[in-house]
Each structure stands twice: as structure tokens, then as C-alpha cells.
PDB file of C-alpha atoms and ligand atoms in Angstrom:
ATOM      1  CA  UNK A   1      77.968 125.310 167.558  1.00  0.00           C
ATOM      2  CA  UNK A   2      81.129 123.707 167.860  1.00  0.00           C
ATOM      3  CA  UNK A   3      82.310 120.516 164.934  1.00  0.00           C
ATOM      4  CA  UNK A   4      81.828 117.872 167.419  1.00  0.00           C
ATOM      5  CA  UNK A   5      78.118 118.908 168.045  1.00  0.00           C
ATOM      6  CA  UNK A   6      77.756 119.229 164.720  1.00  0.00           C
ATOM      7  CA  UNK A   7      78.757 116.023 163.781  1.00  0.00           C
ATOM      8  CA  UNK A   8      76.768 114.450 166.710  1.00  0.00           C
ATOM      9  CA  UNK A   9      73.721 116.007 165.815  1.00  0.00           C
ATOM     10  CA  UNK A  10      74.083 115.361 161.841  1.00  0.00           C
ATOM     11  CA  UNK A  11      74.836 111.878 163.217  1.00  0.00           C
ATOM     12  CA  UNK A  12      71.281 111.549 164.943  1.00  0.00           C
ATOM     13  CA  UNK A  13      69.706 113.886 161.821  1.00  0.00           C
ATOM     14  CA  UNK A  14      69.155 116.610 164.148  1.00  0.00           C
ATOM     15  CA  UNK A  15      71.355 119.239 162.800  1.00  0.00           C
ATOM     16  CA  UNK A  16      68.549 122.536 161.661  1.00  0.00           C
ATOM     17  CA  UNK A  17      68.542 125.726 161.099  1.00  0.00           C
ATOM     18  CA  UNK A  18      67.718 128.107 163.149  1.00  0.00           C
ATOM     19  CA  UNK A  19      65.407 130.658 163.622  1.00  0.00           C
ATOM     20  CA  UNK A  20      65.539 133.627 160.911  1.00  0.00           C
ATOM     21  CA  UNK A  21      67.454 136.689 162.856  1.00  0.00           C
ATOM     22  CA  UNK A  22      65.005 139.816 161.488  1.00  0.00           C
ATOM     23  CA  UNK A  23      62.993 139.916 158.634  1.00  0.00           C
ATOM     24  CA  UNK A  24      63.258 138.806 154.983  1.00  0.00           C
ATOM     25  CA  UNK A  25      61.376 140.174 152.102  1.00  0.00           C
ATOM     26  CA  UNK A  26      60.351 137.537 149.159  1.00  0.00           C
ATOM     27  CA  UNK A  27      62.317 139.370 147.073  1.00  0.00           C
ATOM     28  CA  UNK A  28      65.369 141.532 147.834  1.00  0.00           C
ATOM     29  CA  UNK A  29      66.559 144.004 145.459  1.00  0.00           C
ATOM     30  CA  UNK A  30      70.505 144.549 145.110  1.00  0.00           C
ATOM     31  CA  UNK A  31      72.115 147.899 144.379  1.00  0.00           C
ATOM     32  CA  UNK A  32      73.652 147.901 140.788  1.00  0.00           C
ATOM     33  CA  UNK A  33      76.975 147.018 140.813  1.00  0.00           C
ATOM     34  CA  UNK A  34      79.797 149.207 139.976  1.00  0.00           C
ATOM     35  CA  UNK A  35      82.027 147.573 137.586  1.00  0.00           C
ATOM     36  CA  UNK A  36      84.732 150.658 137.925  1.00  0.00           C
ATOM     37  CA  UNK A  37      85.562 149.513 141.741  1.00  0.00           C
ATOM     38  CA  UNK A  38      88.485 147.213 142.639  1.00  0.00           C
ATOM     39  CA  UNK A  39      92.769 146.706 142.511  1.00  0.00           C
ATOM     40  CA  UNK A  40      94.442 145.381 139.262  1.00  0.00           C
ATOM     41  CA  UNK A  41      94.054 141.696 138.680  1.00  0.00           C
ATOM     42  CA  UNK A  42      97.413 140.797 139.477  1.00  0.00           C
ATOM     43  CA  UNK A  43      97.286 142.678 143.131  1.00  0.00           C
ATOM     44  CA  UNK A  44      93.557 140.286 143.745  1.00  0.00           C
ATOM     45  CA  UNK A  45      95.773 137.480 142.950  1.00  0.00           C
ATOM     46  CA  UNK A  46      98.923 138.059 144.774  1.00  0.00           C
ATOM     47  CA  UNK A  47      96.063 138.471 147.891  1.00  0.00           C
ATOM     48  CA  UNK A  48      94.221 135.418 147.289  1.00  0.00           C
ATOM     49  CA  UNK A  49      93.701 133.328 150.082  1.00  0.00           C
ATOM     50  CA  UNK A  50      91.779 131.637 153.066  1.00  0.00           C
ATOM     51  CA  UNK A  51      90.873 132.701 155.838  1.00  0.00           C
ATOM     52  CA  UNK A  52      88.541 131.514 158.704  1.00  0.00           C
ATOM     53  CA  UNK A  53      88.116 134.053 161.153  1.00  0.00           C
ATOM     54  CA  UNK A  54      85.453 136.579 160.793  1.00  0.00           C
ATOM     55  CA  UNK A  55      83.396 138.925 162.468  1.00  0.00           C
ATOM     56  CA  UNK A  56      79.658 138.814 162.396  1.00  0.00           C
ATOM     57  CA  UNK A  57      79.521 142.358 160.882  1.00  0.00           C
ATOM     58  CA  UNK A  58      77.365 141.942 158.049  1.00  0.00           C
ATOM     59  CA  UNK A  59      78.008 142.934 154.848  1.00  0.00           C
ATOM     60  CA  UNK A  60      77.063 146.186 153.269  1.00  0.00           C
ATOM     61  CA  UNK A  61      74.200 146.205 150.384  1.00  0.00           C
ATOM     62  CA  UNK A  62      76.776 147.412 147.806  1.00  0.00           C
ATOM     63  CA  UNK A  63      79.296 144.545 148.382  1.00  0.00           C
ATOM     64  CA  UNK A  64      76.698 141.892 148.540  1.00  0.00           C
ATOM     65  CA  UNK A  65      76.028 143.206 145.428  1.00  0.00           C
ATOM     66  CA  UNK A  66      79.277 143.354 144.131  1.00  0.00           C
ATOM     67  CA  UNK A  67      80.123 140.113 145.302  1.00  0.00           C
ATOM     68  CA  UNK A  68      77.221 138.197 144.032  1.00  0.00           C
ATOM     69  CA  UNK A  69      77.353 139.753 140.450  1.00  0.00           C
ATOM     70  CA  UNK A  70      81.296 138.726 140.720  1.00  0.00           C
ATOM     71  CA  UNK A  71      80.119 134.945 141.237  1.00  0.00           C
ATOM     72  CA  UNK A  72      77.904 134.095 138.720  1.00  0.00           C
ATOM     73  CA  UNK A  73      76.428 138.183 137.532  1.00  0.00           C
ATOM     74  CA  UNK A  74      75.854 139.040 133.638  1.00  0.00           C
ATOM     75  CA  UNK A  75      78.445 140.007 131.790  1.00  0.00           C
ATOM     76  CA  UNK A  76      77.143 140.215 128.596  1.00  0.00           C
ATOM     77  CA  UNK A  77      73.982 140.950 128.338  1.00  0.00           C
ATOM     78  CA  UNK A  78      72.923 140.506 124.724  1.00  0.00           C
ATOM     79  CA  UNK A  79      73.771 136.479 125.228  1.00  0.00           C
ATOM     80  CA  UNK A  80      73.165 136.206 128.902  1.00  0.00           C
ATOM     81  CA  UNK A  81      76.751 135.534 129.592  1.00  0.00           C
ATOM     82  CA  UNK A  82      78.179 135.190 132.872  1.00  0.00           C
ATOM     83  CA  UNK A  83      81.362 136.262 134.670  1.00  0.00           C
ATOM     84  CA  UNK A  84      81.979 132.468 135.412  1.00  0.00           C
ATOM     85  CA  UNK A  85      82.152 129.631 132.523  1.00  0.00           C
ATOM     86  CA  UNK A  86      79.921 126.727 132.300  1.00  0.00           C
ATOM     87  CA  UNK A  87      79.878 123.358 129.928  1.00  0.00           C
ATOM     88  CA  UNK A  88      78.156 124.309 126.880  1.00  0.00           C
ATOM     89  CA  UNK A  89      76.846 127.957 128.830  1.00  0.00           C
ATOM     90  CA  UNK A  90      74.699 125.617 130.583  1.00  0.00           C
ATOM     91  CA  UNK A  91      74.654 127.596 133.634  1.00  0.00           C
ATOM     92  CA  UNK A  92      73.446 125.334 136.395  1.00  0.00           C
ATOM     93  CA  UNK A  93      74.797 125.922 139.161  1.00  0.00           C
ATOM     94  CA  UNK A  94      72.860 128.365 141.025  1.00  0.00           C
ATOM     95  CA  UNK A  95      74.094 130.774 144.160  1.00  0.00           C
ATOM     96  CA  UNK A  96      72.280 130.121 147.409  1.00  0.00           C
ATOM     97  CA  UNK A  97      72.534 132.666 149.831  1.00  0.00           C
ATOM     98  CA  UNK A  98      72.449 132.074 153.314  1.00  0.00           C
ATOM     99  CA  UNK A  99      72.084 135.260 155.725  1.00  0.00           C
ATOM    100  CA  UNK A 100      70.567 135.838 159.339  1.00  0.00           C
ATOM    101  CA  UNK A 101      67.045 137.056 157.970  1.00  0.00           C
ATOM    102  CA  UNK A 102      67.105 134.165 155.448  1.00  0.00           C
ATOM    103  CA  UNK A 103      68.026 131.787 152.780  1.00  0.00           C
ATOM    104  CA  UNK A 104      67.927 133.432 149.466  1.00  0.00           C
ATOM    105  CA  UNK A 105      68.970 132.926 145.848  1.00  0.00           C
ATOM    106  CA  UNK A 106      70.392 134.739 143.530  1.00  0.00           C
ATOM    107  CA  UNK A 107      68.842 135.543 140.618  1.00  0.00           C
ATOM    108  CA  UNK A 108      72.004 136.728 137.872  1.00  0.00           C
ATOM    109  CA  UNK A 109      68.814 137.678 135.191  1.00  0.00           C
ATOM    110  CA  UNK A 110      67.187 140.764 137.285  1.00  0.00           C
ATOM    111  CA  UNK A 111      70.674 140.772 139.681  1.00  0.00           C
ATOM    112  CA  UNK A 112      68.222 140.230 142.837  1.00  0.00           C
ATOM    113  CA  UNK A 113      67.602 137.533 146.154  1.00  0.00           C
ATOM    114  CA  UNK A 114      64.867 135.256 145.551  1.00  0.00           C
ATOM    115  CA  UNK A 115      63.680 133.719 149.394  1.00  0.00           C
ATOM    116  CA  UNK A 116      63.790 130.259 149.548  1.00  0.00           C
ATOM    117  CA  UNK A 117      63.357 129.617 153.159  1.00  0.00           C
ATOM    118  CA  UNK A 118      62.775 132.267 156.256  1.00  0.00           C
ATOM    119  CA  UNK A 119      65.428 131.014 158.466  1.00  0.00           C
ATOM    120  CA  UNK A 120      68.937 131.139 159.500  1.00  0.00           C
ATOM    121  CA  UNK A 121      70.511 128.147 157.448  1.00  0.00           C
ATOM    122  CA  UNK A 122      74.302 129.350 158.731  1.00  0.00           C
ATOM    123  CA  UNK A 123      74.924 126.748 160.780  1.00  0.00           C
ATOM    124  CA  UNK A 124      74.138 124.024 158.549  1.00  0.00           C
ATOM    125  CA  UNK A 125      76.949 125.070 156.009  1.00  0.00           C
ATOM    126  CA  UNK A 126      79.544 123.536 157.295  1.00  0.00           C
ATOM    127  CA  UNK A 127      80.959 121.624 160.501  1.00  0.00           C
ATOM    128  CA  UNK A 128      83.518 124.403 161.458  1.00  0.00           C
ATOM    129  CA  UNK A 129      82.031 126.981 163.679  1.00  0.00           C
ATOM    130  CA  UNK A 130      82.385 130.195 162.168  1.00  0.00           C
ATOM    131  CA  UNK A 131      80.095 129.386 159.949  1.00  0.00           C
ATOM    132  CA  UNK A 132      77.408 129.817 162.207  1.00  0.00           C
ATOM    133  CA  UNK A 133      78.365 133.648 162.850  1.00  0.00           C
ATOM    134  CA  UNK A 134      80.195 134.778 159.506  1.00  0.00           C
ATOM    135  CA  UNK A 135      77.568 137.173 157.980  1.00  0.00           C
ATOM    136  CA  UNK A 136      77.418 135.160 154.812  1.00  0.00           C
ATOM    137  CA  UNK A 137      77.412 131.750 153.529  1.00  0.00           C
ATOM    138  CA  UNK A 138      76.909 130.761 149.929  1.00  0.00           C
ATOM    139  CA  UNK A 139      75.913 127.507 148.827  1.00  0.00           C
ATOM    140  CA  UNK A 140      76.659 126.784 145.420  1.00  0.00           C
ATOM    141  CA  UNK A 141      73.827 123.734 144.258  1.00  0.00           C
ATOM    142  CA  UNK A 142      73.764 122.273 140.563  1.00  0.00           C
ATOM    143  CA  UNK A 143      70.564 121.709 138.262  1.00  0.00           C
ATOM    144  CA  UNK A 144      71.161 118.640 136.754  1.00  0.00           C
ATOM    145  CA  UNK A 145      67.793 119.203 134.645  1.00  0.00           C
ATOM    146  CA  UNK A 146      69.654 122.667 133.186  1.00  0.00           C
ATOM    147  CA  UNK A 147      72.305 120.059 131.677  1.00  0.00           C
ATOM    148  CA  UNK A 148      70.244 118.076 129.471  1.00  0.00           C
ATOM    149  CA  UNK A 149      73.288 118.306 126.399  1.00  0.00           C
ATOM    150  CA  UNK A 150      75.868 117.363 128.859  1.00  0.00           C
ATOM    151  CA  UNK A 151      76.424 113.434 129.341  1.00  0.00           C
ATOM    152  CA  UNK A 152      75.031 112.211 132.235  1.00  0.00           C
ATOM    153  CA  UNK A 153      78.470 110.898 133.617  1.00  0.00           C
ATOM    154  CA  UNK A 154      79.920 114.115 133.142  1.00  0.00           C
ATOM    155  CA  UNK A 155      77.398 116.428 134.644  1.00  0.00           C
ATOM    156  CA  UNK A 156      78.555 116.126 138.594  1.00  0.00           C
ATOM    157  CA  UNK A 157      81.970 117.148 137.636  1.00  0.00           C
ATOM    158  CA  UNK A 158      81.428 119.959 134.966  1.00  0.00           C
ATOM    159  CA  UNK A 159      79.282 121.351 137.724  1.00  0.00           C
ATOM    160  CA  UNK A 160      82.268 121.360 139.905  1.00  0.00           C
ATOM    161  CA  UNK A 161      84.634 122.608 137.790  1.00  0.00           C
ATOM    162  CA  UNK A 162      81.306 125.455 136.949  1.00  0.00           C
ATOM    163  CA  UNK A 163      81.144 126.761 140.921  1.00  0.00           C
ATOM    164  CA  UNK A 164      85.151 126.440 141.124  1.00  0.00           C
ATOM    165  CA  UNK A 165      85.121 129.092 138.864  1.00  0.00           C
ATOM    166  CA  UNK A 166      82.472 131.191 140.929  1.00  0.00           C
ATOM    167  CA  UNK A 167      83.812 130.494 143.783  1.00  0.00           C
ATOM    168  CA  UNK A 168      87.473 131.399 142.720  1.00  0.00           C
ATOM    169  CA  UNK A 169      85.444 135.381 141.326  1.00  0.00           C
ATOM    170  CA  UNK A 170      84.418 135.562 144.633  1.00  0.00           C
ATOM    171  CA  UNK A 171      88.093 135.004 145.995  1.00  0.00           C
ATOM    172  CA  UNK A 172      89.613 137.874 144.007  1.00  0.00           C
ATOM    173  CA  UNK A 173      86.427 140.138 144.594  1.00  0.00           C
ATOM    174  CA  UNK A 174      87.183 139.666 148.387  1.00  0.00           C
ATOM    175  CA  UNK A 175      90.661 140.184 147.976  1.00  0.00           C
ATOM    176  CA  UNK A 176      90.127 143.395 146.252  1.00  0.00           C
ATOM    177  CA  UNK A 177      87.243 144.486 148.851  1.00  0.00           C
ATOM    178  CA  UNK A 178      89.525 143.691 151.656  1.00  0.00           C
ATOM    179  CA  UNK A 179      87.267 140.800 153.042  1.00  0.00           C
ATOM    180  CA  UNK A 180      87.869 137.255 153.853  1.00  0.00           C
ATOM    181  CA  UNK A 181      86.566 134.304 151.989  1.00  0.00           C
ATOM    182  CA  UNK A 182      86.819 130.544 152.738  1.00  0.00           C
ATOM    183  CA  UNK A 183      85.572 127.972 149.704  1.00  0.00           C
ATOM    184  CA  UNK A 184      84.513 124.420 151.639  1.00  0.00           C
ATOM    185  CA  UNK A 185      83.310 121.120 151.173  1.00  0.00           C
ATOM    186  CA  UNK A 186      82.879 119.677 154.375  1.00  0.00           C
ATOM    187  CA  UNK A 187      79.687 120.339 155.363  1.00  0.00           C
ATOM    188  CA  UNK A 188      76.827 117.368 156.437  1.00  0.00           C
ATOM    189  CA  UNK A 189      75.531 117.175 152.800  1.00  0.00           C
ATOM    190  CA  UNK A 190      72.105 115.060 153.778  1.00  0.00           C
ATOM    191  CA  UNK A 191      71.300 118.530 156.930  1.00  0.00           C
ATOM    192  CA  UNK A 192      71.798 120.897 153.724  1.00  0.00           C
ATOM    193  CA  UNK A 193      69.637 119.603 151.333  1.00  0.00           C
ATOM    194  CA  UNK A 194      66.948 118.951 154.110  1.00  0.00           C
ATOM    195  CA  UNK A 195      67.192 122.608 155.298  1.00  0.00           C
ATOM    196  CA  UNK A 196      67.395 124.313 151.921  1.00  0.00           C
ATOM    197  CA  UNK A 197      64.618 122.300 150.754  1.00  0.00           C
ATOM    198  CA  UNK A 198      66.308 121.220 147.443  1.00  0.00           C
ATOM    199  CA  UNK A 199      64.940 118.791 145.136  1.00  0.00           C
ATOM    200  CA  UNK A 200      66.048 115.331 143.701  1.00  0.00           C
ATOM    201  CA  UNK A 201      67.589 117.124 140.633  1.00  0.00           C
ATOM    202  CA  UNK A 202      69.762 119.325 142.492  1.00  0.00           C
ATOM    203  CA  UNK A 203      73.035 118.375 144.013  1.00  0.00           C
ATOM    204  CA  UNK A 204      75.034 120.434 147.067  1.00  0.00           C
ATOM    205  CA  UNK A 205      78.682 121.171 145.341  1.00  0.00           C
ATOM    206  CA  UNK A 206      80.436 123.860 147.775  1.00  0.00           C
ATOM    207  CA  UNK A 207      80.375 126.329 150.453  1.00  0.00           C
ATOM    208  CA  UNK A 208      81.590 129.625 150.826  1.00  0.00           C
ATOM    209  CA  UNK A 209      82.186 131.625 154.035  1.00  0.00           C
ATOM    210  CA  UNK A 210      82.513 135.625 153.475  1.00  0.00           C
ATOM    211  CA  UNK A 211      83.125 138.376 156.012  1.00  0.00           C
ATOM    212  CA  UNK A 212      85.437 140.799 157.415  1.00  0.00           C
ATOM    213  CA  UNK A 213      87.856 139.051 159.098  1.00  0.00           C
ATOM    214  CA  UNK A 214      89.500 139.397 162.819  1.00  0.00           C
ATOM    215  CA  UNK A 215      92.268 141.043 161.478  1.00  0.00           C
ATOM    216  CA  UNK A 216      91.814 142.857 158.264  1.00  0.00           C
ATOM    217  CA  UNK A 217      89.547 145.792 159.997  1.00  0.00           C
ATOM    218  CA  UNK A 218      85.493 146.461 159.822  1.00  0.00           C
ATOM    219  CA  UNK A 219      83.712 147.390 162.907  1.00  0.00           C
TER     220      UNK A 219
HETATM  221  C1  LIG B 301      87.585 121.514 146.996  1.00  0.00           C
HETATM  222  C2  LIG B 301      88.092 122.456 148.060  1.00  0.00           C
HETATM  223  C3  LIG B 301      87.387 121.925 149.548  1.00  0.00           C
HETATM  224  C4  LIG B 301      87.852 122.904 150.502  1.00  0.00           C
HETATM  225  N1  LIG B 301      87.147 122.742 152.062  1.00  0.00           N
HETATM  226  C5  LIG B 301      87.398 123.187 152.925  1.00  0.00           C
HETATM  227  C6  LIG B 301      86.679 123.250 154.296  1.00  0.00           C
HETATM  228  O1  LIG B 301      85.765 122.382 154.245  1.00  0.00           O
HETATM  229  N2  LIG B 301      86.994 123.908 155.213  1.00  0.00           N
HETATM  230  C7  LIG B 301      88.447 124.864 154.955  1.00  0.00           C
HETATM  231  O2  LIG B 301      88.428 125.639 156.295  1.00  0.00           O
HETATM  232  N3  LIG B 301      88.739 124.876 153.903  1.00  0.00           N
HETATM  233  C8  LIG B 301      88.379 123.940 152.702  1.00  0.00           C
HETATM  234  N4  LIG B 301      89.107 124.790 151.391  1.00  0.00           N
HETATM  235  C9  LIG B 301      90.086 125.374 151.545  1.00  0.00           C
HETATM  236  C10 LIG B 301      91.587 124.914 151.555  1.00  0.00           C
HETATM  237  O3  LIG B 301      91.378 124.408 152.767  1.00  0.00           O
HETATM  238  C11 LIG B 301      92.447 126.215 151.220  1.00  0.00           C
HETATM  239  O4  LIG B 301      92.566 126.239 150.164  1.00  0.00           O
HETATM  240  C12 LIG B 301      93.991 125.500 151.364  1.00  0.00           C
HETATM  241  O5  LIG B 301      94.484 124.954 152.479  1.00  0.00           O
HETATM  242  C13 LIG B 301      94.916 126.573 150.716  1.00  0.00           C
HETATM  243  O6  LIG B 301      95.125 127.719 151.417  1.00  0.00           O
HETATM  244  P1  LIG B 301      94.771 128.858 150.570  1.00  0.00           P
HETATM  245  O7  LIG B 301      93.005 129.112 149.884  1.00  0.00           O
HETATM  246  O8  LIG B 301      94.866 129.853 151.611  1.00  0.00           O
HETATM  247  O9  LIG B 301      95.920 129.013 149.410  1.00  0.00           O
HETATM  248  C14 LIG B 301      88.710 123.837 150.201  1.00  0.00           C
HETATM  249  C15 LIG B 301      89.407 123.987 148.953  1.00  0.00           C
HETATM  250  C16 LIG B 301      88.907 123.402 148.198  1.00  0.00           C
HETATM  251  C17 LIG B 301      89.127 123.468 146.619  1.00  0.00           C
END
């Protein structure tokens, strides 16, 4: 759907999720991420960039697993430490995973996906048309109730900082894995909150599309 149509539907309160494509189980297991793969960090930094032309080709389960681990995975099991920092280790930002078959939330502990809505929310994650057909749109959501020790006025900027760190982890993973990605803030917050069924304490922060690029290989 093109941007103008999305803007018009948004104004009418009619920008909505699509029926799911395929079946979504309540829990989706992810393979164990392979932490010995990947290019040197400096090479990934050299290649990091935003891309906006995606093929619809689904991401392999291994890729999805490693991508989510890079974003928010547990890298220090004794402390439950994550790959991205958060203020006072609040770990208030969750990664939602919009796939054609459903909307999931990534659970770093068991490293799996929990079904949130059996619908295709991708279209609602951004005004740009490529978000509808790219295989994956991530949505970063802050839970303000998880930040009781952070002064109320600082919760929002701190959550954005944490989401930015997670998004950059995804950028670097994508650079290393030959995938395209772009972080995005241009979306209809009302429509997306509704489509995701967010609670009052939950705040939409950013979205991020991931996929094989048109000129970067893949089927
Ligand atoms: C907070 C933030 C919001 C952004 N929102 C969008 C967006 O809605 N759509 C988009 O295509 N790119 C978006 N971008 C990506 C920027 O346009 C991109 O990072 C910038 O043009 C620099 O390009 P580069 O990432 O390739 O270096 C956003 C970037 C940031 C940091």
C-alpha cells in the first residue's frame, strides 16, 4: 500500500493489520544462536547503512534467531545481562516481531517468540510502502512500569537510548549477514498501538525493517 493511502486511512482511523498469512503457533522456538559467526566488527561498521529495497523472501530461522539475540539477547547468563545497555539495567524495551504469520514478542530468557496477535501487522509499522512486504519489521516498545527507579521525566529519553543501542546492534548484525535494514520513526502511533494491543504503560519507540535487499543477493 502506498504512503498516501496509508496517510489517508490513518486520518480516518482505518489503517489496520491484515489477516495473517499462514499459521502462527503460540510459542515459536528459535534455534540457538551461533555466536562464533560473523565478520570483524570494523568491517561491519564500515558496511553499516540504511536500505529500503527488500525482497519478500522469508528470513531463515537461524538468521532470525541471531538477529534477535543481537538486538536484545542474554549475553551474561549469571546476571541476565543483555547485548544492549539500559538505564539501571531496567531492560524496559521489548522487541516485537511482525511477521506475515503474526505479531510476536521476543523473550530473551527462553530465547523464543510469544504470539501477541495472529495478524499481519507489518503494513501498520510504517508509512513507507516497503514495510508491507519486507519479511520482518521489528517494533521497539518501552514498558514504563519496568523503570520504577528512573525519575518519570527521564524514562522516555532513556528508553529511546536503549532502543537506539538495540537498533544499532541489528544494523551491525545485518551488515555482517548481508541483510538490509532501516530504523524508522515515521509511523502512525495510534494505529500501531491499537494493532499491537499495547497497554497504557507501553510506549512505541521505533520500528526497524529487515530483509534481503533487491541488489544484495538472496532468492
Ligand atoms: C530516529 C531515526 C528515525 C528514522 N526514521 C526513518 C524513517 O521513518 N524512515 C526511513 O526510511 N528512515 C529513517 N531513518 C533512517 C535515516 O534516514 C538514515 O539513518 C539516514 O538517512 C542516514 O543514512 P544511513 O543510516 O545509511 O547512514 C531514521 C533514523 C533515525 C536515527
